[in-house]
Amino acid sequence: MKERIMSGVQPTGNLHLGRYFGAIQNWVKLQEEYECYFCVVNYHAITMPYKPDKLRQGSWDVIFNLLACGVKPEYLFIQSMVPEHTELGWILGAFTSYGYLSRMTQFKDKSKQAEATSKDAYISSALFTYPVLQAADILLYNAHKVPVGKDQEQHLELTRNVAQRFNQQTKSDYFNAPEALYTPFAKILSTADPTIKMSASKGDKHNIDVFAEPAKMKKQIMSAVTDSGNHDGESMSPGVENLFALLRATEAHDVHDSLLSDYKNKSLQYGHLKQEVASAVINFTQPLRERRETLLSNRKEVKNRIRTSGHDIRQKAIARLKEVKELAGL
Ligand code: TRP
């Protein structure tokens, strides 16, 4: 029996190189080894100020992007296709302590953000219970591992805590304790400001979209921030290091090694380095762009395929929820 993996992705923001190399590429690899549940978390998205049409569009955009990256359609669905997530979320709320939820740092950050971005400084109560729904996402499939970033550590710990309390209270051993799965990956920084991570929320110039026109990618990379060129051949400025990281991430290893030795003997021109990075990135992402175009020209079929996945995954969810309700006396 394969172990199960569950992860959620927000239906907002574009797919940039940082996200691709930081998460999605890893998901694609994990599919070979695990039974996977990859979910576009639209129920989570409504906890922040949002527009319904934009949410609907964003959810499908993410689906097309993930498929273009090689995520298998049978593992991919939109959270609201499986409403059992919310019913389990409600039940698990009874096994989550109020005090524990109050300590979640993501709530503290996001409630400030919600207050600042909505006209009426509105903070939804669903934002507060967001981690309970996340626990439900994971426990509904009794996942063993959850590939996430370090920022999700607290939510994973809460999930284990909820699972344990449910087991105790129902005198069962129903849920296992899911573990975060951190895999080493290239950290890609903003080319416009290599002191921060590449990010969708910081604005257009701080991320390079995987599906952008090659000409745009090239322009972004050619204007990458480096340094004055004075260096000792050993230590590297963050901007230059980031360009080398992109060569490694895009598997341009020969170019990487030859340019690195140029760097070490101080004969490297940054213009040349950028040119090489631009072509490495463009070549690497070309098949992804092509696959996305094909998917977009079969929009209806692709959507129906994902609806079928949602339906199939829901059958498993229904069966598990029935067992949970039985144990909970419902
Ligand atoms: N909270 C996660 C984030 O902000 C998204 C998420 C929702 C998630 N449900 C999940 C991640 C389940 C892993 C498993 O990125």
XYZ file of C-alpha atoms and ligand atoms in Angstrom:
345
model
C 0.000 0.000 0.000
C 1.259 3.415 -0.970
C 1.433 6.118 1.697
C -0.877 9.071 1.194
C 0.069 12.688 0.619
C -2.221 15.682 0.904
C -1.521 19.289 0.079
C -3.475 22.409 -0.641
C -2.742 25.352 -2.885
C -4.399 28.757 -2.759
C -6.429 29.726 -5.852
C -4.674 33.067 -6.076
C -1.511 34.429 -7.574
C 0.356 33.351 -10.648
C 2.680 30.391 -10.911
C 6.161 31.863 -10.747
C 9.565 30.194 -10.754
C 9.830 30.387 -6.956
C 6.595 28.443 -6.477
C 7.417 26.035 -9.245
C 10.846 25.077 -7.917
C 9.753 25.454 -4.288
C 6.645 23.263 -4.365
C 5.058 22.158 -7.602
C 8.057 20.399 -9.102
C 8.258 18.427 -5.880
C 4.561 17.458 -6.067
C 5.130 16.109 -9.557
C 7.980 13.930 -8.300
C 6.061 12.706 -5.239
C 3.262 11.392 -7.465
C 5.502 8.515 -8.485
C 5.775 7.234 -4.932
C 2.610 8.255 -3.137
C -1.141 8.272 -3.453
C -1.752 12.002 -3.712
C -4.525 14.465 -2.954
C -3.769 17.901 -4.377
C -6.478 20.382 -3.686
C -7.172 23.944 -4.770
C -8.386 25.381 -1.482
C -11.225 27.696 -2.481
C -13.043 27.236 0.845
C -9.926 28.639 2.500
C -9.730 31.496 0.023
C -13.112 32.919 1.068
C -11.804 33.570 4.570
C -10.167 36.737 3.201
C -11.878 39.609 1.344
C -12.480 38.301 -2.202
C -14.554 38.596 -5.379
C -16.608 35.533 -6.410
C -15.869 35.772 -10.137
C -12.186 36.215 -9.540
C -12.161 33.245 -7.187
C -13.922 31.003 -9.730
C -11.513 32.055 -12.465
C -8.479 31.781 -10.193
C -9.397 28.261 -9.102
C -9.530 26.995 -12.681
C -6.396 28.924 -13.633
C -4.501 27.076 -10.927
C -5.892 23.750 -12.164
C -4.676 24.430 -15.716
C -1.285 25.587 -14.448
C -0.778 22.525 -12.285
C -1.797 20.162 -15.063
C 0.640 21.938 -17.401
C 3.380 21.280 -14.834
C 2.627 17.569 -14.869
C 0.336 17.075 -11.867
C -1.800 14.028 -12.639
C -5.479 14.865 -13.185
C -6.650 11.952 -11.034
C -4.908 13.518 -8.025
C -6.208 17.019 -8.577
C -9.468 18.630 -7.476
C -11.094 21.782 -6.193
C -11.957 21.702 -2.493
C -15.624 22.694 -2.943
C -16.135 19.641 -5.182
C -15.815 17.629 -1.969
C -18.069 19.375 0.574
C -17.186 16.695 3.137
C -14.134 18.841 3.896
C -16.397 21.375 5.559
C -18.503 18.853 7.448
C -15.399 17.230 8.874
C -14.107 20.738 9.593
C -17.169 21.432 11.703
C -16.814 18.184 13.616
C -13.107 18.721 14.213
C -13.865 22.208 15.518
C -15.238 20.427 18.566
C -11.832 18.821 19.057
C -9.831 22.017 18.641
C -9.205 24.269 21.578
C -10.047 27.935 21.305
C -6.859 28.865 23.095
C -4.738 26.882 20.686
C -6.375 28.548 17.675
C -5.765 31.956 19.218
C -2.028 31.345 19.079
C -1.822 30.767 15.318
C 0.592 33.264 13.788
C -0.963 33.039 10.319
C -4.238 34.294 11.814
C -2.460 37.211 13.409
C -0.784 38.139 10.108
C -3.805 37.588 7.912
C -6.264 39.354 10.176
C -4.092 42.458 9.995
C -4.000 42.082 6.242
C -7.792 41.614 6.046
C -8.337 44.650 8.196
C -6.081 46.728 5.983
C -7.399 45.559 2.610
C -11.168 45.466 3.138
C -13.055 48.761 3.043
C -14.856 48.038 6.305
C -11.881 46.501 8.155
C -13.687 43.173 8.179
C -12.136 40.087 9.742
C -14.182 36.940 9.141
C -14.617 34.321 11.833
C -13.757 31.734 9.164
C -10.257 33.195 9.095
C -9.988 32.266 12.750
C -11.133 28.673 12.181
C -9.127 28.322 8.953
C -6.628 25.880 10.549
C -9.463 23.523 11.556
C -10.518 23.252 7.923
C -6.913 22.602 6.993
C -6.788 19.816 9.573
C -9.954 18.414 7.984
C -8.346 18.527 4.511
C -5.506 16.415 5.772
C -7.378 14.065 8.116
C -10.225 13.385 5.679
C -7.749 11.315 3.681
C -5.756 10.250 6.748
C -2.653 11.511 4.966
C 0.722 10.370 6.229
C 2.693 13.266 4.808
C 1.976 16.848 3.924
C 4.396 18.636 1.597
C 4.361 22.280 2.698
C 6.652 25.191 3.411
C 8.051 25.923 6.856
C 5.359 28.567 7.356
C 2.798 25.762 7.722
C 4.558 24.043 10.626
C 2.168 25.453 13.197
C -0.885 24.282 11.245
C 0.550 20.785 10.986
C 1.188 20.692 14.698
C -2.396 21.761 15.320
C -3.604 19.030 12.966
C -1.742 16.400 14.974
C -3.156 17.841 18.161
C -6.729 17.672 16.829
C -6.205 14.118 15.588
C -4.912 13.064 18.969
C -7.786 14.638 20.863
C -10.331 13.034 18.544
C -8.675 9.660 19.064
C -8.664 10.134 22.841
C -12.223 11.354 23.113
C -13.620 8.646 20.873
C -11.345 5.966 22.349
C -10.251 5.128 18.852
C -7.066 5.093 16.903
C -8.740 6.490 13.850
C -6.451 9.294 12.705
C -2.741 8.963 12.279
C -0.393 11.841 13.008
C 0.467 13.512 9.706
C 4.009 14.767 9.264
C 5.160 17.774 7.273
C 7.330 16.820 4.340
C 10.065 19.320 3.735
C 12.228 18.599 0.780
C 15.376 20.519 0.021
C 14.828 22.808 -2.919
C 16.278 25.831 -4.606
C 15.185 29.061 -2.982
C 14.564 31.459 -5.832
C 14.776 35.144 -4.981
C 13.229 38.147 -6.675
C 15.503 39.226 -9.534
C 14.424 42.831 -8.945
C 15.307 42.645 -5.246
C 17.421 39.624 -4.314
C 17.003 40.315 -0.610
C 13.420 38.930 -0.736
C 11.916 35.671 -1.981
C 10.266 35.592 -5.384
C 6.645 36.410 -4.603
C 3.318 36.920 -6.344
C 2.036 39.372 -3.762
C 4.955 41.810 -3.925
C 4.092 42.848 -7.500
C 4.831 41.969 -11.088
C 8.542 42.695 -11.116
C 9.189 40.470 -8.103
C 8.260 37.257 -9.846
C 8.889 35.543 -13.153
C 5.779 33.742 -14.358
C 6.450 30.204 -15.621
C 3.988 30.827 -18.451
C 5.128 34.343 -19.402
C 6.136 35.177 -22.968
C 9.829 34.319 -23.447
C 10.543 37.934 -24.426
C 9.152 39.115 -21.096
C 11.139 36.530 -19.155
C 14.280 37.568 -20.949
C 13.676 41.224 -20.157
C 13.127 40.440 -16.480
C 16.281 38.364 -16.247
C 18.429 40.827 -18.207
C 17.489 43.530 -15.721
C 18.269 41.364 -12.676
C 20.032 43.136 -9.838
C 23.621 41.884 -9.388
C 26.476 43.883 -7.900
C 29.290 46.206 -8.955
C 31.414 43.303 -10.181
C 34.083 43.761 -7.498
C 34.433 40.471 -5.688
C 37.089 38.086 -4.421
C 35.983 35.151 -6.591
C 34.649 33.274 -3.577
C 31.777 34.961 -1.762
C 28.806 35.857 -3.943
C 26.242 38.621 -3.715
C 22.616 37.400 -3.328
C 21.704 38.586 -6.843
C 24.523 36.677 -8.537
C 23.968 33.633 -6.340
C 20.305 33.693 -7.386
C 21.257 33.617 -11.076
C 23.465 30.599 -10.455
C 20.642 28.991 -8.483
C 18.412 29.424 -11.530
C 20.993 27.660 -13.698
C 21.018 24.741 -11.261
C 17.245 24.649 -10.961
C 16.815 24.576 -14.722
C 19.437 21.830 -14.934
C 21.835 23.856 -17.075
C 24.694 22.184 -15.224
C 27.429 22.470 -17.877
C 26.797 26.173 -18.387
C 26.607 26.579 -14.601
C 29.970 24.948 -14.014
C 31.747 26.801 -16.768
C 30.363 30.184 -15.691
C 31.202 29.424 -12.075
C 34.843 28.872 -12.953
C 34.765 32.168 -14.903
C 33.379 33.765 -11.756
C 36.132 32.291 -9.644
C 38.877 33.622 -11.879
C 37.045 36.937 -12.168
C 36.499 36.835 -15.915
C 32.704 36.521 -15.791
C 30.626 39.247 -17.414
C 27.249 39.529 -15.703
C 25.593 40.379 -19.028
C 26.742 37.030 -20.348
C 25.580 35.237 -17.197
C 22.119 36.786 -17.532
C 21.892 35.808 -21.166
C 22.655 32.210 -20.267
C 20.163 32.236 -17.404
C 17.492 33.661 -19.698
C 17.949 30.929 -22.284
C 18.117 28.208 -19.613
C 14.865 29.422 -18.039
C 13.130 29.826 -21.394
C 14.189 26.368 -22.577
C 13.208 24.739 -19.317
C 9.740 26.279 -19.253
C 9.002 25.859 -22.971
C 7.337 22.411 -22.664
C 5.210 23.714 -19.767
C 3.986 26.640 -21.840
C 3.191 24.328 -24.733
C 1.300 21.905 -22.533
C -0.735 24.743 -21.076
C -1.692 25.978 -24.534
C -2.909 22.503 -25.471
C -4.924 22.239 -22.260
C -6.456 25.668 -22.790
C -7.565 24.742 -26.285
C -9.474 21.814 -24.742
C -10.915 23.770 -21.871
C -14.218 21.923 -21.590
C -12.728 18.427 -21.651
C -10.094 19.386 -19.098
C -12.670 20.844 -16.720
C -14.803 17.746 -17.052
C -11.803 15.549 -16.344
C -11.192 17.417 -13.083
C -14.881 17.250 -12.172
C -14.603 13.480 -12.564
C -11.578 13.464 -10.246
C -13.564 15.493 -7.742
C -16.398 13.006 -7.973
C -14.117 9.990 -7.503
C -12.209 11.522 -4.610
C -15.505 12.514 -3.021
C -16.567 8.864 -2.869
C -13.572 8.111 -0.658
C -14.278 11.197 1.443
C -17.912 10.167 1.967
C -16.877 6.734 3.195
C -14.353 8.161 5.646
C -16.684 10.826 6.967
C -19.284 8.163 7.656
C -16.777 6.349 9.870
C -15.859 9.568 11.655
C -19.496 10.384 12.358
C -20.072 6.877 13.657
C -17.168 7.269 16.102
C -18.329 10.749 17.106
C -21.844 9.520 17.883
C -23.445 11.476 15.083
N -2.750 26.884 4.536
C -2.041 26.471 3.356
C -1.274 27.675 2.793
O -1.567 28.781 3.125
C -2.955 25.921 2.284
C -3.650 24.665 2.696
C -4.974 24.515 2.931
C -3.046 23.405 2.894
N -5.253 23.224 3.220
C -4.102 22.513 3.220
C -1.730 22.937 2.814
C -3.847 21.175 3.480
C -1.492 21.601 3.098
C -2.548 20.715 3.427
O -0.380 27.479 1.987
